[in-house]
Coordinates of C-alpha atoms in Angstrom, one line a residue:
Chain B
D1 CA 9.8 -9.8 22.8
G2 CA 6.6 -7.9 23.2
G3 CA 4.1 -8.1 20.4
I4 CA 0.9 -9.5 18.9
T5 CA 0.4 -13.0 17.7
Q6 CA -2.3 -14.2 15.4
S7 CA -2.9 -17.8 14.5
P8 CA -3.2 -19.4 12.1
K9 CA -1.7 -17.5 9.3
Y10 CA -3.9 -19.2 6.7
L11 CA -7.3 -20.7 7.4
F12 CA -9.6 -22.6 5.1
R13 CA -13.2 -23.3 6.0
K14 CA -16.4 -24.5 4.3
E15 CA -19.3 -22.2 3.9
G16 CA -21.7 -22.5 6.8
Q17 CA -19.1 -23.2 9.4
N18 CA -18.2 -20.8 12.2
V19 CA -14.4 -20.1 12.6
T20 CA -12.5 -18.4 15.4
L21 CA -9.4 -16.4 14.8
S22 CA -6.9 -16.0 17.6
C23 CA -5.2 -12.8 18.8
E24 CA -2.9 -12.6 21.8
Q25 CA -0.8 -9.7 23.0
N26 CA 1.8 -9.3 25.7
L27 CA 2.2 -5.6 25.5
N28 CA -0.1 -5.0 28.5
H29 CA -2.4 -2.8 26.3
D30 CA -5.9 -2.2 27.3
A31 CA -7.2 -1.4 23.7
M32 CA -7.5 -4.1 21.1
Y33 CA -9.0 -4.1 17.6
W34 CA -10.0 -6.4 14.8
Y35 CA -9.8 -5.1 11.2
R36 CA -10.7 -6.6 7.9
Q37 CA -8.8 -5.9 4.7
D38 CA -10.1 -6.5 1.2
P39 CA -8.2 -5.9 -2.1
G40 CA -8.4 -2.2 -3.1
Q41 CA -10.0 -1.1 0.2
G42 CA -8.7 0.4 3.4
L43 CA -8.8 -1.5 6.6
R44 CA -12.2 -1.5 8.1
L45 CA -13.0 -1.9 11.8
I46 CA -14.9 -4.9 12.9
Y47 CA -14.9 -4.8 16.7
Y48 CA -12.8 -3.1 19.3
S49 CA -12.3 -3.4 23.0
Q50 CA -11.0 -0.7 25.3
I51 CA -11.0 -2.8 28.4
V52 CA -11.5 -6.4 29.6
N53 CA -15.1 -7.6 29.5
D54 CA -16.1 -4.8 27.3
F55 CA -16.2 -4.4 23.5
Q56 CA -17.9 -2.3 20.9
K57 CA -19.1 -2.8 17.4
G58 CA -17.1 -1.2 14.6
D59 CA -18.2 -0.3 11.2
I60 CA -18.7 -3.8 9.8
A61 CA -19.6 -6.0 12.9
E62 CA -22.5 -7.9 11.2
G63 CA -21.7 -11.6 11.1
Y64 CA -18.9 -11.4 13.6
S65 CA -18.6 -11.9 17.4
V66 CA -15.8 -11.3 19.9
S67 CA -15.0 -11.8 23.5
R68 CA -12.5 -10.1 25.9
E69 CA -12.3 -12.3 29.0
K70 CA -8.6 -11.6 29.4
K71 CA -6.5 -8.5 28.8
E72 CA -4.1 -10.5 26.6
S73 CA -6.7 -12.2 24.3
F74 CA -9.3 -10.9 21.9
P75 CA -10.6 -13.8 19.7
L76 CA -12.8 -13.1 16.7
T77 CA -15.4 -15.5 15.5
V78 CA -16.6 -15.3 11.9
T79 CA -20.1 -16.8 11.9
S80 CA -22.0 -18.4 9.1
A81 CA -24.1 -15.2 9.0
Q82 CA -21.1 -13.2 7.5
K83 CA -22.0 -13.1 3.8
N84 CA -18.5 -12.6 2.4
P85 CA -16.0 -13.9 5.0
T86 CA -13.0 -14.4 2.7
A87 CA -10.6 -11.7 3.6
F88 CA -7.4 -10.8 5.4
Y89 CA -8.0 -10.2 9.1
L90 CA -5.7 -8.1 11.3
C91 CA -5.6 -7.7 15.0
A92 CA -4.1 -4.7 16.6
S93 CA -3.6 -3.0 20.0
S94 CA -2.8 0.5 21.1
G95 CA -0.9 1.8 24.0
P96 CA -1.7 4.7 26.3
Y97 CA -0.3 7.2 23.7
Y98 CA -2.2 5.8 20.8
E99 CA 0.8 4.0 19.3
Q100 CA -0.4 1.2 17.2
Y101 CA 0.8 -2.4 17.0
F102 CA -0.4 -4.9 14.5
G103 CA -0.3 -8.7 14.4
P104 CA 0.8 -10.6 11.3
G105 CA -2.7 -11.2 10.1
T106 CA -4.8 -14.3 9.3
R107 CA -5.9 -14.9 5.7
L108 CA -9.3 -16.7 5.8
T109 CA -10.7 -18.4 2.7
V110 CA -14.2 -19.8 2.8
T111 CA -15.4 -22.0 0.0
Chain N
K1 CA -16.0 10.3 -0.4
N2 CA -13.4 8.6 1.8
E3 CA -12.5 10.5 4.9
V4 CA -8.9 9.7 4.2
E5 CA -7.6 10.1 0.6
Q6 CA -4.1 9.0 -0.4
S7 CA -2.2 9.8 -3.6
P8 CA -0.9 8.3 -5.7
Q9 CA -2.5 4.9 -5.6
N10 CA 0.5 3.3 -7.2
L11 CA 4.0 4.6 -7.5
T12 CA 7.0 3.2 -9.4
A13 CA 10.4 4.6 -8.8
Q14 CA 14.1 3.9 -9.6
E15 CA 16.5 3.2 -6.8
G16 CA 17.8 6.4 -5.4
E17 CA 14.8 8.5 -6.2
F18 CA 13.1 10.8 -3.7
I19 CA 9.6 9.6 -3.0
T20 CA 6.5 11.5 -1.8
I21 CA 3.2 10.0 -0.8
N22 CA 0.4 12.3 0.1
C23 CA -2.6 12.0 2.5
S24 CA -5.5 14.3 2.9
Y25 CA -8.3 13.9 5.5
S26 CA -11.6 15.5 6.1
V27 CA -12.3 14.9 9.8
G28 CA -10.9 16.4 12.9
I29 CA -8.1 14.2 14.3
S30 CA -6.0 13.8 17.3
A31 CA -3.1 12.0 15.5
L32 CA -2.1 10.7 12.1
H33 CA -0.3 7.4 11.5
W34 CA 1.9 6.3 8.6
L35 CA 2.0 2.5 8.3
Q36 CA 3.9 0.1 6.1
Q37 CA 2.5 -3.2 4.8
H38 CA 4.9 -5.7 3.2
P39 CA 3.6 -8.4 0.7
G40 CA 3.3 -10.9 3.6
G41 CA 0.6 -8.7 5.0
G42 CA 2.0 -7.7 8.4
I43 CA 1.8 -4.0 9.2
V44 CA 4.4 -1.9 10.9
S45 CA 3.8 1.6 12.3
L46 CA 6.3 4.0 10.9
F47 CA 5.2 7.3 12.4
M48 CA 2.6 8.8 14.6
L49 CA 2.3 12.6 14.5
S50 CA 0.0 15.3 15.5
S51 CA 2.0 18.3 14.4
G52 CA 5.2 19.3 12.6
K53 CA 7.6 16.8 11.2
K54 CA 9.3 13.5 12.3
K55 CA 12.3 11.8 10.8
H56 CA 13.5 8.2 11.1
G57 CA 16.5 7.2 9.0
R58 CA 15.5 7.9 5.3
L59 CA 11.9 8.5 6.1
I60 CA 10.3 11.8 6.9
A61 CA 6.7 12.5 7.8
T62 CA 5.1 15.9 7.9
I63 CA 1.6 17.1 8.8
N64 CA -0.2 20.4 8.3
I65 CA -3.2 20.4 10.7
Q66 CA -4.7 23.6 9.2
E67 CA -4.7 22.1 5.7
K68 CA -5.5 18.6 6.9
H69 CA -2.7 17.1 4.9
S70 CA 0.3 14.9 5.6
S71 CA 3.2 13.7 3.4
L72 CA 5.5 10.8 3.8
H73 CA 8.9 11.2 2.1
I74 CA 11.5 8.5 1.4
T75 CA 15.0 9.8 0.5
A76 CA 17.4 7.6 -1.5
S77 CA 14.8 5.0 -2.1
H78 CA 15.8 1.3 -2.2
P79 CA 14.1 -1.8 -3.5
R80 CA 13.5 -2.9 0.1
D81 CA 11.2 0.1 0.5
S82 CA 8.8 -1.6 -1.9
A83 CA 5.6 -2.0 0.1
V84 CA 2.1 -0.5 0.6
Y85 CA 2.1 2.7 2.7
I86 CA -1.0 3.4 4.5
C87 CA -2.2 6.7 6.1
A88 CA -4.5 6.4 9.0
V89 CA -6.1 9.1 11.2
M90 CA -7.3 8.9 14.7
G91 CA -10.6 10.5 15.1
V92 CA -13.5 10.3 17.5
S93 CA -16.3 7.8 16.7
Q94 CA -20.0 8.4 17.3
G95 CA -19.7 6.6 20.6
G96 CA -17.1 9.0 21.8
S97 CA -14.1 6.7 21.7
E98 CA -11.2 7.2 19.4
K99 CA -10.7 5.0 16.4
L100 CA -8.5 4.8 13.3
V101 CA -9.8 5.6 9.8
F102 CA -7.6 4.2 7.1
G103 CA -6.7 5.3 3.6
K104 CA -6.6 2.7 0.8
G105 CA -2.9 2.7 0.7
T106 CA -0.2 3.6 -1.8
K107 CA 1.7 0.7 -3.5
L108 CA 5.3 1.6 -3.9
T109 CA 7.6 -0.3 -6.2
V110 CA 11.3 0.6 -6.3
N111 CA 13.2 -0.9 -9.1
P112 CA 17.0 -1.5 -8.9

């Protein structure tokens, strides 16, 4: 079945460590996105990529980095520079007609 | 002020009731999405619309472009409809590419 996979579902890290969240899609979509969700807030865009080897900062990119070396993969690294990294992270992709597909999310806890 | 405002924030209904969730936006858009998020966190796209009305089963979504307003209706609500419903609009970012702007969501609880 086509879709988006994110792993792991839950992730625990110590403060000061970088951590990479995985996102893979087999929908053949060019556009991929990373969002962050905090309680009581709408999803906020971290980074997005419209095509392989290209990506753009979203609204809250500070402390995060991404790569897009393959069409299928868009990993997000949460660096130690991110001041408040504990959150729910969602990866998404969109098709040629802007239809949206979301992954199951990764809940990151940093202590 | 949020670019996308949803109301109500929380909604509790009895099984069988007709539900309406509202979404107002302040930016020009190319499309509006209604999304459903279950307690596990995964999000499913329910509708994408740019004009008029769409229906899928017991769910109906409408949009009025002139008034910048959309509604999501659920007929004959059921406990399994309990979820957070999110309105998101596709607008143009400063860089010229399109991006989604999300409302904060409406938490719906349907009691048996």
